[in-house]
PDB file of C-alpha atoms in Angstrom:
ATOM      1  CA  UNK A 167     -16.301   4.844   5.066  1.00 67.00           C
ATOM      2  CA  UNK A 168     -16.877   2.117   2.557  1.00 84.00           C
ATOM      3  CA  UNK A 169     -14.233   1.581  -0.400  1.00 90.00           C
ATOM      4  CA  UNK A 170     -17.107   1.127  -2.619  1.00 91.00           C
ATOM      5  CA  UNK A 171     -18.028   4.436  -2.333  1.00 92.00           C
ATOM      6  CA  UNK A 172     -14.672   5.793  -4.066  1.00 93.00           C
ATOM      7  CA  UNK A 173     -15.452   3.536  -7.139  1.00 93.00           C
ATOM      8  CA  UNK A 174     -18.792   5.195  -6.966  1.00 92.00           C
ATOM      9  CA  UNK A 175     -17.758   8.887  -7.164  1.00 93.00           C
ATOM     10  CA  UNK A 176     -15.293   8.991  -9.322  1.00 92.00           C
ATOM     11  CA  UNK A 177     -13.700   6.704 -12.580  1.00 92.00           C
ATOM     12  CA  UNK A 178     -10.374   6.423 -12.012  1.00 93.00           C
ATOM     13  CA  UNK A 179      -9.773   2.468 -11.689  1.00 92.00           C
ATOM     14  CA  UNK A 180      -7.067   0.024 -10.976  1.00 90.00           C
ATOM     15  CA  UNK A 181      -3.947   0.565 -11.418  1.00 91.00           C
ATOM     16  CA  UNK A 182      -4.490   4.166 -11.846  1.00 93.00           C
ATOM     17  CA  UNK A 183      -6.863   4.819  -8.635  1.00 94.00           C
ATOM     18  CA  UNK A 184      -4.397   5.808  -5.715  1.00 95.00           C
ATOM     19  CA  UNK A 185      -6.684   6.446  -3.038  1.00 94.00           C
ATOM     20  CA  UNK A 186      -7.406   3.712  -0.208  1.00 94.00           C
ATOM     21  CA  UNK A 187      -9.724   5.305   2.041  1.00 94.00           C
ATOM     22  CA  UNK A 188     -11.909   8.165   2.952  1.00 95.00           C
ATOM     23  CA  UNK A 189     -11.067   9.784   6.243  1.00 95.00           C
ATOM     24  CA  UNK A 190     -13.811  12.765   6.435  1.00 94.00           C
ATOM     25  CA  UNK A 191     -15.913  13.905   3.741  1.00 95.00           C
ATOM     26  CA  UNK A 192     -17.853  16.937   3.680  1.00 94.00           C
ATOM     27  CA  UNK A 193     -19.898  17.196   0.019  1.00 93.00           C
ATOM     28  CA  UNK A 194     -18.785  20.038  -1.840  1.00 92.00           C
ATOM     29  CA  UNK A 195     -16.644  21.403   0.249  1.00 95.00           C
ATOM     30  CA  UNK A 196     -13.603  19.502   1.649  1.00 96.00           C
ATOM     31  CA  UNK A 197     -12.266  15.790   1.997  1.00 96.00           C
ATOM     32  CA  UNK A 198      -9.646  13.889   4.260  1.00 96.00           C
ATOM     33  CA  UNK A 199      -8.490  10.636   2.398  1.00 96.00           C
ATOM     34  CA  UNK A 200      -5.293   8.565   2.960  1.00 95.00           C
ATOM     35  CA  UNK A 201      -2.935   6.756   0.977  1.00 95.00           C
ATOM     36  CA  UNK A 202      -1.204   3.925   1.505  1.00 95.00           C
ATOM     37  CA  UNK A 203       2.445   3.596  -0.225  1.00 95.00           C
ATOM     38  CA  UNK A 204       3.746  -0.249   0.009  1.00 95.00           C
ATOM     39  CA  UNK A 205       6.309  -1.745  -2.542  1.00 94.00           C
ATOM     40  CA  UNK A 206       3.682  -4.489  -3.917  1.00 94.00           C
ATOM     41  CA  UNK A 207       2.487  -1.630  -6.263  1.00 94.00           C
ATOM     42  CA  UNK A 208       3.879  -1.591 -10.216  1.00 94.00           C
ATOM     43  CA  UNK A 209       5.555   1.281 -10.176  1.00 94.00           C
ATOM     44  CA  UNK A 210       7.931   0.494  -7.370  1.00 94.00           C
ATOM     45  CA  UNK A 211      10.381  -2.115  -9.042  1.00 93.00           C
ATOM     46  CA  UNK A 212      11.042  -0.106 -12.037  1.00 92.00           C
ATOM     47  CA  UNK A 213      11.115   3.949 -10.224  1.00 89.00           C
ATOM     48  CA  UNK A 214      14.253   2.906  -9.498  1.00 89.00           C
ATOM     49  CA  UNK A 215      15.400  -0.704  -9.230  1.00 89.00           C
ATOM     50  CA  UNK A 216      18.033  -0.142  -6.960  1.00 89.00           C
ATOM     51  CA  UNK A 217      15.970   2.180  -4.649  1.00 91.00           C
ATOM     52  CA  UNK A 218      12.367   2.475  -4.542  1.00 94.00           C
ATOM     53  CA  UNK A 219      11.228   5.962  -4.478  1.00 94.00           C
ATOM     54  CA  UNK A 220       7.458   7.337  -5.121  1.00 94.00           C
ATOM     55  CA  UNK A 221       7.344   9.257  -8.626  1.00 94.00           C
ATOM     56  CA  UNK A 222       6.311  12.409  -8.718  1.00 93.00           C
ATOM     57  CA  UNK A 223       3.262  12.084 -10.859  1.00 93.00           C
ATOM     58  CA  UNK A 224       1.734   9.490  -8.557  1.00 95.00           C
ATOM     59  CA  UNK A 225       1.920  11.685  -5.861  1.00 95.00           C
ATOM     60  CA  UNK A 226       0.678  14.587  -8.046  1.00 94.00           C
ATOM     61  CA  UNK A 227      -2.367  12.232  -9.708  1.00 94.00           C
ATOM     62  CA  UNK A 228      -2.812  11.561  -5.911  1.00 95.00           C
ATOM     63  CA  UNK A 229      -3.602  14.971  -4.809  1.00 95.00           C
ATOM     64  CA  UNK A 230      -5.516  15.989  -8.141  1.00 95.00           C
ATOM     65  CA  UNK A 231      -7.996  12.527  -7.402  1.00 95.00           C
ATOM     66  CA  UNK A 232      -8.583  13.740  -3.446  1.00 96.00           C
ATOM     67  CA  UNK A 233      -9.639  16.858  -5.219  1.00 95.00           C
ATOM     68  CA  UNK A 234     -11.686  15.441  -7.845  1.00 95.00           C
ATOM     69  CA  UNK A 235     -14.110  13.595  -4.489  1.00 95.00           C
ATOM     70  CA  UNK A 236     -14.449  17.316  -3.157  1.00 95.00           C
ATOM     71  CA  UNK A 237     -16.859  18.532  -6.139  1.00 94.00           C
ATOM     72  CA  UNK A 238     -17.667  15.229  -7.437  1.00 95.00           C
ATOM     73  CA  UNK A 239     -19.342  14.046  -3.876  1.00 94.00           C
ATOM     74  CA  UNK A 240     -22.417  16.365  -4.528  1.00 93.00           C
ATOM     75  CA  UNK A 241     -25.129  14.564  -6.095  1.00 92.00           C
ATOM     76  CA  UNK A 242     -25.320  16.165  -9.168  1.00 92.00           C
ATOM     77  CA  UNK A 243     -22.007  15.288 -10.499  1.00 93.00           C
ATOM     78  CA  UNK A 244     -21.439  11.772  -8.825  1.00 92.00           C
ATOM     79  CA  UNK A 245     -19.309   9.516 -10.653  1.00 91.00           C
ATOM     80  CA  UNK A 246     -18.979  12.057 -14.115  1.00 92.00           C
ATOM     81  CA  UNK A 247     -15.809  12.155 -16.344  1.00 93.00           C
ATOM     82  CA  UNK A 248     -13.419  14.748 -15.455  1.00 93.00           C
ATOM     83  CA  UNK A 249     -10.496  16.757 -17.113  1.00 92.00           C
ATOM     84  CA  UNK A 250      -7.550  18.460 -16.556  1.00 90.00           C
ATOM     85  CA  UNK A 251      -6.864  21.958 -17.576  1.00 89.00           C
ATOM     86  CA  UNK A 252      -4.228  23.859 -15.016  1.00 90.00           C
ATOM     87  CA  UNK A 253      -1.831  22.942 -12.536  1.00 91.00           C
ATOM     88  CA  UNK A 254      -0.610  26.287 -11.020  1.00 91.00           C
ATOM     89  CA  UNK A 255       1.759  24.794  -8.464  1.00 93.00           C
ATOM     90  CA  UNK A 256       3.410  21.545  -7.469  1.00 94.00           C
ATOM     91  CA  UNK A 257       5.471  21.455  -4.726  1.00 93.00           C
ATOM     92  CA  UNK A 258       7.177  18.188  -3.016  1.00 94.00           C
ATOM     93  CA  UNK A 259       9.202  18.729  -0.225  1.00 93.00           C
ATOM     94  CA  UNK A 260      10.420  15.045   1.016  1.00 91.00           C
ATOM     95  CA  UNK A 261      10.876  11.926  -0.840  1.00 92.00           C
ATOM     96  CA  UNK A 262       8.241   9.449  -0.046  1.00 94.00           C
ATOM     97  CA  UNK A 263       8.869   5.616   0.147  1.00 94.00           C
ATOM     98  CA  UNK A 264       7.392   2.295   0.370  1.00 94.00           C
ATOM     99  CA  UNK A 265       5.841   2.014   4.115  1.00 93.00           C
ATOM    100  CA  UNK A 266       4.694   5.597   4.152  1.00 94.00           C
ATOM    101  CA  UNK A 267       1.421   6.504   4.636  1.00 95.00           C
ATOM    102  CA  UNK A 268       0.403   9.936   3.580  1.00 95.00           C
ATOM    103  CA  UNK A 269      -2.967  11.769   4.580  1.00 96.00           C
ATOM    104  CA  UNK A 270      -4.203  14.125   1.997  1.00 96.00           C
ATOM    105  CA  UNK A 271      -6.683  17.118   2.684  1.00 97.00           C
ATOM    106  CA  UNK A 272      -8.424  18.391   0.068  1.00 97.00           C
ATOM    107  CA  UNK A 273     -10.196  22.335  -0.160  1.00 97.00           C
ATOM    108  CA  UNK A 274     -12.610  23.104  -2.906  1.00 96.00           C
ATOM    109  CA  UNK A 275     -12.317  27.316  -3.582  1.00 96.00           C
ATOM    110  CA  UNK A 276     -14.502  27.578  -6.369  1.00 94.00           C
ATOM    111  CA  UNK A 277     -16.765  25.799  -7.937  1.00 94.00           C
ATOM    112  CA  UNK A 278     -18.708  27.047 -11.211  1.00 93.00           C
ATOM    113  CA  UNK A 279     -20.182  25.933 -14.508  1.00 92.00           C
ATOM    114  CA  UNK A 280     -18.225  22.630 -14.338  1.00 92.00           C
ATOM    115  CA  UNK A 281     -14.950  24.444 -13.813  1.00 94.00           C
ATOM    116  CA  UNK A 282     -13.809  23.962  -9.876  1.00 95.00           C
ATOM    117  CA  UNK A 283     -10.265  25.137  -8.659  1.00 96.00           C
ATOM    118  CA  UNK A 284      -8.703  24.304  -5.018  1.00 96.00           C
ATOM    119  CA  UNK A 285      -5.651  23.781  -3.364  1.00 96.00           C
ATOM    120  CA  UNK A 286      -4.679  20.048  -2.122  1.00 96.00           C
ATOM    121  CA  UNK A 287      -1.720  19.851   0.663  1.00 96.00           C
ATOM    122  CA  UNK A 288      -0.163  15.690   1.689  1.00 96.00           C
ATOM    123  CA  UNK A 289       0.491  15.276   5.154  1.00 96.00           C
ATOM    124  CA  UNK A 290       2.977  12.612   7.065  1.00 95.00           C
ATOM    125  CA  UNK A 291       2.635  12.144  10.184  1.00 92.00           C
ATOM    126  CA  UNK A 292       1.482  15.937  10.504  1.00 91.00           C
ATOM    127  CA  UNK A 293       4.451  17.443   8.315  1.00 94.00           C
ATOM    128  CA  UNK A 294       3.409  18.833   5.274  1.00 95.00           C
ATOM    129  CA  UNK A 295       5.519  17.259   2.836  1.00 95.00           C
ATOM    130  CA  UNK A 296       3.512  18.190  -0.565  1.00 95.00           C
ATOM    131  CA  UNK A 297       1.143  20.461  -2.304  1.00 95.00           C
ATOM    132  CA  UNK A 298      -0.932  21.221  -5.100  1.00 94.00           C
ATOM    133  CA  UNK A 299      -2.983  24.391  -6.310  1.00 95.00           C
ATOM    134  CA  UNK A 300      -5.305  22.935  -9.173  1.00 95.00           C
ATOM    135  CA  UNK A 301      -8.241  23.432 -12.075  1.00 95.00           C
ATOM    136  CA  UNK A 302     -10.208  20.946 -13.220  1.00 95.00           C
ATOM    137  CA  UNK A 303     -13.030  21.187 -15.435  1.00 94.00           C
ATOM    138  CA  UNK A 304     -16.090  18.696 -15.980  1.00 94.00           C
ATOM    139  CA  UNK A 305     -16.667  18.742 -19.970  1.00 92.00           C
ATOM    140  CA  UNK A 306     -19.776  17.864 -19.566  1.00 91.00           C
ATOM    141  CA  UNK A 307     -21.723  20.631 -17.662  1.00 92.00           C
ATOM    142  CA  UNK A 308     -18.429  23.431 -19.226  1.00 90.00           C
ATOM    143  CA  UNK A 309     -20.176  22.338 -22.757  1.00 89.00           C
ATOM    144  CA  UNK A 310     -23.573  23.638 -21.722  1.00 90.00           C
ATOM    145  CA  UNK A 311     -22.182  27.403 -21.363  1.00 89.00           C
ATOM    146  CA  UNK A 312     -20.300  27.223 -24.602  1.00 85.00           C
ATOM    147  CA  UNK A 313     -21.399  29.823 -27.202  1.00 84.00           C
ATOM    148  CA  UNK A 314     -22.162  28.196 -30.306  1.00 77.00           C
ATOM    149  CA  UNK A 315     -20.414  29.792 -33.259  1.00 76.00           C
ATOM    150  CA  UNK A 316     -22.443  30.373 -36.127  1.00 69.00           C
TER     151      UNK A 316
ATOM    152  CA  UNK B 958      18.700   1.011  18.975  1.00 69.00           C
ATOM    153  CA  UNK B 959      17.661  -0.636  15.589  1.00 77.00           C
ATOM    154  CA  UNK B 960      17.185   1.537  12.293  1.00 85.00           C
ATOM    155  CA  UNK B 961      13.747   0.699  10.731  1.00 89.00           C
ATOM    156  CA  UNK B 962      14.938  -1.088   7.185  1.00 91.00           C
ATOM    157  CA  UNK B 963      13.415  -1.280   3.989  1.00 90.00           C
ATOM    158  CA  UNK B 964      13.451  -2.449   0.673  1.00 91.00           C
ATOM    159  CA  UNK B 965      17.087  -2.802   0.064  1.00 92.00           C
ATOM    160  CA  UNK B 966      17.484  -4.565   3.018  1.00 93.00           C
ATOM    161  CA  UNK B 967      14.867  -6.962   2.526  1.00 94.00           C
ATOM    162  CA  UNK B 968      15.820  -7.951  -0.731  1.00 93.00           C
ATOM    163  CA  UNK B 969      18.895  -8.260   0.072  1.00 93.00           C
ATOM    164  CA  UNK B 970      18.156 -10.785   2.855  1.00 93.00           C
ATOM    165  CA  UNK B 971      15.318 -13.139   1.403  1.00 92.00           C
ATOM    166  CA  UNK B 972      14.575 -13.952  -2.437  1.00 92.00           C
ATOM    167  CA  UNK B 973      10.588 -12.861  -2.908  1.00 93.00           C
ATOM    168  CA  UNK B 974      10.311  -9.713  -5.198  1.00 92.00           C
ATOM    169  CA  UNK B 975       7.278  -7.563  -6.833  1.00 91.00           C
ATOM    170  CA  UNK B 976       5.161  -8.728  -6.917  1.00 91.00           C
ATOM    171  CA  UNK B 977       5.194 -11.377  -4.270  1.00 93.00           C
ATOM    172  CA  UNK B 978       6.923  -9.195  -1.822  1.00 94.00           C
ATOM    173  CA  UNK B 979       4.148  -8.414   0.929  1.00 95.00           C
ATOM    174  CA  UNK B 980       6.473  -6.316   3.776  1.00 95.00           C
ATOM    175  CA  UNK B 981       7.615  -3.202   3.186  1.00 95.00           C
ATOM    176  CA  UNK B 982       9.606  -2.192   6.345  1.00 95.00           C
ATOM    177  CA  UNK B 983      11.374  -3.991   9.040  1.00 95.00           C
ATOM    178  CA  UNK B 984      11.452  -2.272  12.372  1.00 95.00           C
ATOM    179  CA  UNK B 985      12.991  -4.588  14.737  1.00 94.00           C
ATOM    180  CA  UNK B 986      15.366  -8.093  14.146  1.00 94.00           C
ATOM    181  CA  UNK B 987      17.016 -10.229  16.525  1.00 95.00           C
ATOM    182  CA  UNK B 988      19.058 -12.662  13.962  1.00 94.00           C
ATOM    183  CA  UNK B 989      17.588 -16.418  14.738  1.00 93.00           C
ATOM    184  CA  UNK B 990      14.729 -15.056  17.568  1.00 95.00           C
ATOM    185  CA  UNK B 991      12.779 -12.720  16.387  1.00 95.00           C
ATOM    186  CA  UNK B 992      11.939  -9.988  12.910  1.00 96.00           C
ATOM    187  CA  UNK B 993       8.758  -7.698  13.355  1.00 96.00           C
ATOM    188  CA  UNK B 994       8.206  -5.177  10.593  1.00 96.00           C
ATOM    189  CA  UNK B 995       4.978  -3.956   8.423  1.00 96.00           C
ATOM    190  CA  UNK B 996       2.885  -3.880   5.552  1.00 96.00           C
ATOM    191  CA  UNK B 997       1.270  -1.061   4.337  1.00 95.00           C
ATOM    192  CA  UNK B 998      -2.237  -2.253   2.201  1.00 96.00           C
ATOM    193  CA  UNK B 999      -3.118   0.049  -0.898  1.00 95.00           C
ATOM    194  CA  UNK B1000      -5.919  -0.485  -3.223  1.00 95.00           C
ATOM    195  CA  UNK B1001      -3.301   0.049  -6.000  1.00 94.00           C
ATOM    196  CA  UNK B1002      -2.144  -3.676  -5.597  1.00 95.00           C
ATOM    197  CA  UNK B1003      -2.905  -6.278  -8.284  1.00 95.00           C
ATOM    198  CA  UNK B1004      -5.602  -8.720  -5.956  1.00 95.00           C
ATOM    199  CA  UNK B1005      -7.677  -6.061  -4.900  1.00 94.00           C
ATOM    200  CA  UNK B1006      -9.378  -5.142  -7.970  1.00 93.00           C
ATOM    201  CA  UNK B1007     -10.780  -8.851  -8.471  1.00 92.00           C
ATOM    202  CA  UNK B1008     -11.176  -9.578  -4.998  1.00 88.00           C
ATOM    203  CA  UNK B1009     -13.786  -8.609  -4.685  1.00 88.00           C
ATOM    204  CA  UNK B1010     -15.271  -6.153  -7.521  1.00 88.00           C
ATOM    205  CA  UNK B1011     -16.741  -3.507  -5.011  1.00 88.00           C
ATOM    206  CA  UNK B1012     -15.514  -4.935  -1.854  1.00 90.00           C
ATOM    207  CA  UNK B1013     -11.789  -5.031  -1.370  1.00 94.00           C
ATOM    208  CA  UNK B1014     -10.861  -7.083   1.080  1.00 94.00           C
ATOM    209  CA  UNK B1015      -6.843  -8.677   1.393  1.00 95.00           C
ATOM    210  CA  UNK B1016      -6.882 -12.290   0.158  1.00 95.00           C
ATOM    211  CA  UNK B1017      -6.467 -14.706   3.254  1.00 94.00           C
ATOM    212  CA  UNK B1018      -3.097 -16.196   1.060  1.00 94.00           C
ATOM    213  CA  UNK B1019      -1.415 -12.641   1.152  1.00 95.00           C
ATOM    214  CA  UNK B1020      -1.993 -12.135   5.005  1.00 95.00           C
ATOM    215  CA  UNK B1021      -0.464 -15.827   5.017  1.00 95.00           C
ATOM    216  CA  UNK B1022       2.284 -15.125   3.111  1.00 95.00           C
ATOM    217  CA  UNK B1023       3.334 -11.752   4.924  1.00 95.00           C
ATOM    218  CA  UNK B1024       3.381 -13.673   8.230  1.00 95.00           C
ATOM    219  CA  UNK B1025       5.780 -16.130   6.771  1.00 95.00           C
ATOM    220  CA  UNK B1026       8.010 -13.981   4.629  1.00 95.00           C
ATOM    221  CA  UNK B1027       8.076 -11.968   8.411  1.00 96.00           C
ATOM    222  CA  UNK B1028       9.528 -15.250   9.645  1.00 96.00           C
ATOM    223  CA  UNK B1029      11.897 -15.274   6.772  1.00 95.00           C
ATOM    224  CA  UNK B1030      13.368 -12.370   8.089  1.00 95.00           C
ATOM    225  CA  UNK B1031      13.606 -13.278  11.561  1.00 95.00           C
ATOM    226  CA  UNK B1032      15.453 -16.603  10.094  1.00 95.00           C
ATOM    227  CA  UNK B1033      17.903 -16.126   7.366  1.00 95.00           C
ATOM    228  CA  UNK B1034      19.526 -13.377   9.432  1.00 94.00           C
ATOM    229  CA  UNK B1035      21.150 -16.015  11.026  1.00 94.00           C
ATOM    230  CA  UNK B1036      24.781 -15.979   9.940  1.00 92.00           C
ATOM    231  CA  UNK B1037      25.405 -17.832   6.739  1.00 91.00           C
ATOM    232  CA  UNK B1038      21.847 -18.509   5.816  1.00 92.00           C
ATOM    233  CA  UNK B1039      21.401 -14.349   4.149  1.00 91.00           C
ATOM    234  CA  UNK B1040      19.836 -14.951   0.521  1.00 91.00           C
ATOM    235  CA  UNK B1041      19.561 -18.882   1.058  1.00 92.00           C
ATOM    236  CA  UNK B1042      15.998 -20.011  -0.759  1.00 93.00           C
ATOM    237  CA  UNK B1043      13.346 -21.262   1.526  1.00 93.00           C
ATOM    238  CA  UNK B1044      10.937 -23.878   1.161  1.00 93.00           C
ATOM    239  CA  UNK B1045       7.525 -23.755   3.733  1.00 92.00           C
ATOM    240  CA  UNK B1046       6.522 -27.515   4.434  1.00 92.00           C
ATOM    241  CA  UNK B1047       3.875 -26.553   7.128  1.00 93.00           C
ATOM    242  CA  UNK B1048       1.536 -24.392   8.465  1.00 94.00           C
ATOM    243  CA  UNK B1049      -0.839 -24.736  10.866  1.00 94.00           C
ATOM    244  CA  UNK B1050      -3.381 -22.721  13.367  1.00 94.00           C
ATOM    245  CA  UNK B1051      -4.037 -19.810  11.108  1.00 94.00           C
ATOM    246  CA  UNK B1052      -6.636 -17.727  12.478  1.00 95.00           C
ATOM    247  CA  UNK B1053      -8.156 -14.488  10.552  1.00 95.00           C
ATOM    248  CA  UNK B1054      -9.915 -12.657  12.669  1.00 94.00           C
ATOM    249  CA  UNK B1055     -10.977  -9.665  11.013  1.00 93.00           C
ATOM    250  CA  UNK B1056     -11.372  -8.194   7.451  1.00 94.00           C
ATOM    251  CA  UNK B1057      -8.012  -6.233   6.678  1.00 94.00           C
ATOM    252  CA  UNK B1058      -9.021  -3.154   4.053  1.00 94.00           C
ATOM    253  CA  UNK B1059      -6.978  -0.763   1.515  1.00 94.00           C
ATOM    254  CA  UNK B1060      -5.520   1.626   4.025  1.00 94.00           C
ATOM    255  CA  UNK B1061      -4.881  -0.429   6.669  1.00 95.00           C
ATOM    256  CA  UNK B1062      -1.381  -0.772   8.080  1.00 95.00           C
ATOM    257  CA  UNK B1063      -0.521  -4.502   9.832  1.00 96.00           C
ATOM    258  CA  UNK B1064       2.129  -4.745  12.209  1.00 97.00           C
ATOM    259  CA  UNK B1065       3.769  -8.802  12.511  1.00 97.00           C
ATOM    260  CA  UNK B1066       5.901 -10.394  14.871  1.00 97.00           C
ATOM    261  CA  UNK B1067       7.625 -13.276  13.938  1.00 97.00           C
ATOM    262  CA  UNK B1068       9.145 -15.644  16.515  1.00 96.00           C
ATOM    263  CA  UNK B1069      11.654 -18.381  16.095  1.00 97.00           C
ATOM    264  CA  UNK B1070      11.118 -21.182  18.316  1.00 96.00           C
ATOM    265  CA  UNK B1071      13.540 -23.861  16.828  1.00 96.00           C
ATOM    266  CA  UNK B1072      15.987 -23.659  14.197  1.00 95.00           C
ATOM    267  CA  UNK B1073      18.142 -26.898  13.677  1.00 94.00           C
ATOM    268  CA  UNK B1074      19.524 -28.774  11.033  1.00 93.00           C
ATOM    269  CA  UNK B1075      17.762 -26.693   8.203  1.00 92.00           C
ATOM    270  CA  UNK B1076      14.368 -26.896   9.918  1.00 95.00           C
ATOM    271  CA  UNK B1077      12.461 -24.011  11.768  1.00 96.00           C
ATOM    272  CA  UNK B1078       9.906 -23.418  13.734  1.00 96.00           C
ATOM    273  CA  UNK B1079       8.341 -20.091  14.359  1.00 96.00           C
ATOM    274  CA  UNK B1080       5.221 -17.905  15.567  1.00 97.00           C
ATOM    275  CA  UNK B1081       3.520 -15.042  13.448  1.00 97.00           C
ATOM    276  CA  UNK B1082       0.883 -12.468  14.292  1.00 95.00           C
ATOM    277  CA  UNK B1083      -0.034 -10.020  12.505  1.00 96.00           C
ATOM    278  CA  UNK B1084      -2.154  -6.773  14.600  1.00 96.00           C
ATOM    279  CA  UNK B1085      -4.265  -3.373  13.244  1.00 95.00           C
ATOM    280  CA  UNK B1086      -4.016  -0.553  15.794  1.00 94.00           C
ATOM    281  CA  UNK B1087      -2.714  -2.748  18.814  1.00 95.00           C
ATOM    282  CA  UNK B1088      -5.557  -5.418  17.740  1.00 96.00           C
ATOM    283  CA  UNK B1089      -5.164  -8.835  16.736  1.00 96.00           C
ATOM    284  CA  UNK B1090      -6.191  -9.510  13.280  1.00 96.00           C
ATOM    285  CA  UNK B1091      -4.729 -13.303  12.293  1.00 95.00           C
ATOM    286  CA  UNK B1092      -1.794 -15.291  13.274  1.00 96.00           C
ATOM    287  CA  UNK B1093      -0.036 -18.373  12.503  1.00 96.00           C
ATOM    288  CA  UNK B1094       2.278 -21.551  13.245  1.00 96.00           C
ATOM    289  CA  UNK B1095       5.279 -22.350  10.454  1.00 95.00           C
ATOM    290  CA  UNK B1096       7.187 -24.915   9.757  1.00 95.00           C
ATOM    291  CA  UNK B1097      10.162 -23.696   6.945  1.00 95.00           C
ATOM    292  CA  UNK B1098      13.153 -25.643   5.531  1.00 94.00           C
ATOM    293  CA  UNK B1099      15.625 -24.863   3.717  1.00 94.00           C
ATOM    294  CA  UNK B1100      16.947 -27.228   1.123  1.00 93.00           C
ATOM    295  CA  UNK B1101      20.489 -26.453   1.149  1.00 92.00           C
ATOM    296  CA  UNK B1102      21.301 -26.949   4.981  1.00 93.00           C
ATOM    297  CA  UNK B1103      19.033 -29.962   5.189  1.00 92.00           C
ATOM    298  CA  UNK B1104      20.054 -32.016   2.434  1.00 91.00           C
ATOM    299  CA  UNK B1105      23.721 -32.259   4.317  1.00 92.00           C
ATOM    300  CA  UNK B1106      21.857 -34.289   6.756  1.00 92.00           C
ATOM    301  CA  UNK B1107      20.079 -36.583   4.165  1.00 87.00           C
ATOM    302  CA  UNK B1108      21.644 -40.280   5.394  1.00 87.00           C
ATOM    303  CA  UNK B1109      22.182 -41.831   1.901  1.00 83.00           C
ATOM    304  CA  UNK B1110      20.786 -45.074   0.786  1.00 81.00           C
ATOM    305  CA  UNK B1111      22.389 -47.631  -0.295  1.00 77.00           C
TER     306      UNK B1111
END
C-alpha cells in the first residue's frame, strides 16, 4: 500500500511518525503495519552512545500510532486529531536494535463516541516481543456528548 | 561461522557516523575480499520527508553511499588499515533499477577486486527480496597509504 496513504490518515509527521508501511488493513477493525529500526534515525546516537538501543517510548508511540490507523481508516474520522487518555499495560519483552524490523498488529475492541480502546502486540520474526492495551479518545466527536453545565 | 555485527563494530572499523551512517548490520566479512551486510529503510530518516513530500522514495546518493561504505567494510578490515579515513576518487556503472521505499530492507555485497598501494577496486550490489535493485563499480583511496608512494619532485 502507498506511503501516502499513512500521511493521509493520520497527523503524526516526521520525526515523530514511526510507521513505514502498511501490511493489511481492514477499516475499523484491524491493521498489520511494519517498522523499520536502522541507526540513521535521531534517536539512535544519543539512546546510548556507546550502544544503540530502541527507547521505550518509541516503541510504545509505535504501537499507540498502528492503533490510531485501526479507527482512524473509516471514512468518517480520516486524518482527525487524536489524544491520549489511558495506557493500561506496556509490556517489552526483548531489547530491540538498529537492523530489526518489527511487524505490529493492531485490534480495535471498542469503538464509541470518539473514545476507542484495543490491544496492540510487536512481532519479530514471529516472537512476540511487545505489547500494549490502550484508550484513545478523538476530542472532537467526545465533545459532542459532553453535557453542558449550566 | 560469522556473528552478524552491528553498530559498535562498524564504528569501530570505518569513520561515517549519524547521520551519514547508511548500514546497520554486517552479516558476513572476509578482511580484503569481501563485507555484505544491510540497511534497514524507515520513514523516520531525515531525506525522506523532503524527498519527496507524499512520495518517499530513498535518494539515489544514499543507495550510493551504502554500497560504498559496504565496500569500506570489506576494505579497512584489512590488517592495519581499521579506522584509516577514506577518500572515493571514482565511481562508475551505477545502475538503479527500482524505487527502494520506507520499509524496505536492502541486502549489499561488496567485492574487492584490487587493493594495492592505497588504491582499491571493488564491486557493490545492493538486492530487495533476492532481487536486484542497483549496483556499482568503486574506485577508493586512502590518503595515508598512498601518499608513501608519492615520488617527490624536485
Amino acid at each position: 500500500m502507498n506511503f501516502s496513504k499513512i500521511l493521509e490518515l493520520q497527523k503524526n509527521r516526521f520525526p515523530m511518525l514511526f510507521l513505514d508501511s502498511i501490511l493489511h488493513l481492514e477499516e475499523g477493525k484491524s491493521v498489520k503495519v511494519c517498522k523499520n529500526f536502522t541507526y540513521n534515525e535521531w534517536y539512535f546516537p544519543i539512546h546510548f552512545e556507546d550502544e544503540p538501543v530502541v527507547p521505550g517510548f518509541v516503541i510504545m508511540e509505535t504501537m499507540r500510532q498502528t492503533f490510531l490507523l485501526t479507527f482512524l481508516s473509516l471514512e468518517k474520522y480520516q486524518g482527525m486529531q487524536t489524544a491520549d487518555s489511558k495506557i493500561k499495560l506496556f509490556q517489552i519483552r526483548r531489547k530491540l536494535i538498529p537492523g530489526d524490523t518489527l511487524v505490529l498488529v493492531a485490534k480495535l475492541n471498542n469503538f464509541y463516541r470518539g473514545v476507542a480502546t484495543g490491544v496492540v502486540k510487536g512481532y519479530l520474526l514471529d516472537e512476540e516481543v511487545c505489547s500494549l492495551d490502550v484508550e484513545v479518545v478523538i476530542p472532537e466527536i467526545l465533545n459532542e456528548y459532553q453535557v453542558a453545565l449550566l | 561461522m560469522f556473528k552478524p555485527h552491528g553498530n559498535n563494530y562498524i564504528e569501530s572499523i570505518q569513520q561515517n557516523r549519524y547521520p551519514m551512517l547508511f548500514i546497520d548490520v554486517i552479516t558476513e566479512i572476509i578482511p580484503g575480499k569481501m563485507a555484505a551486510g544491510y540497511k534497514n529503510f524507515s520513514y523516520n530518516e531525515w531525506y525522506f520527508p523532503v524527498h519527496f513530500e507524499n512520495d518517499p522514495i530513498v535518494p539515489g546518493f544514499v543507495l550510493s553511499e551504502a554500497m560504498s561504505q559496504t565496500f569500506l567494510m570489506a576494505l579497512l578490515t584489512i590488517q592495519g588499515l581499521e579506522g584509516k579515513k577514506t577518500a572515493s576518487s571514482r565511481i562508475s556503472n551505477i545502475v538503479f533499477r527500482k524505487p527502494v521505499r520506507p520499509g524496505d530492507r536492502v541486502y549489499f555485497e561488496a567485492q574487492v577486486d584490487s587493493y594495492k598501494r592505497g588504491v582499491a577496486k571493488g564491486f557493490i550490489n545492493g538486492n530487495l527480496n533476492n532481487v536486484l535493485v542497483c549496483s556499482q563499480n568503486v574506485e577508493i583511496l586512502i590518503p595515508d597509504v598512498l601518499n608513501l608512494y608519492k615520488v617527490e619532485m624536485k
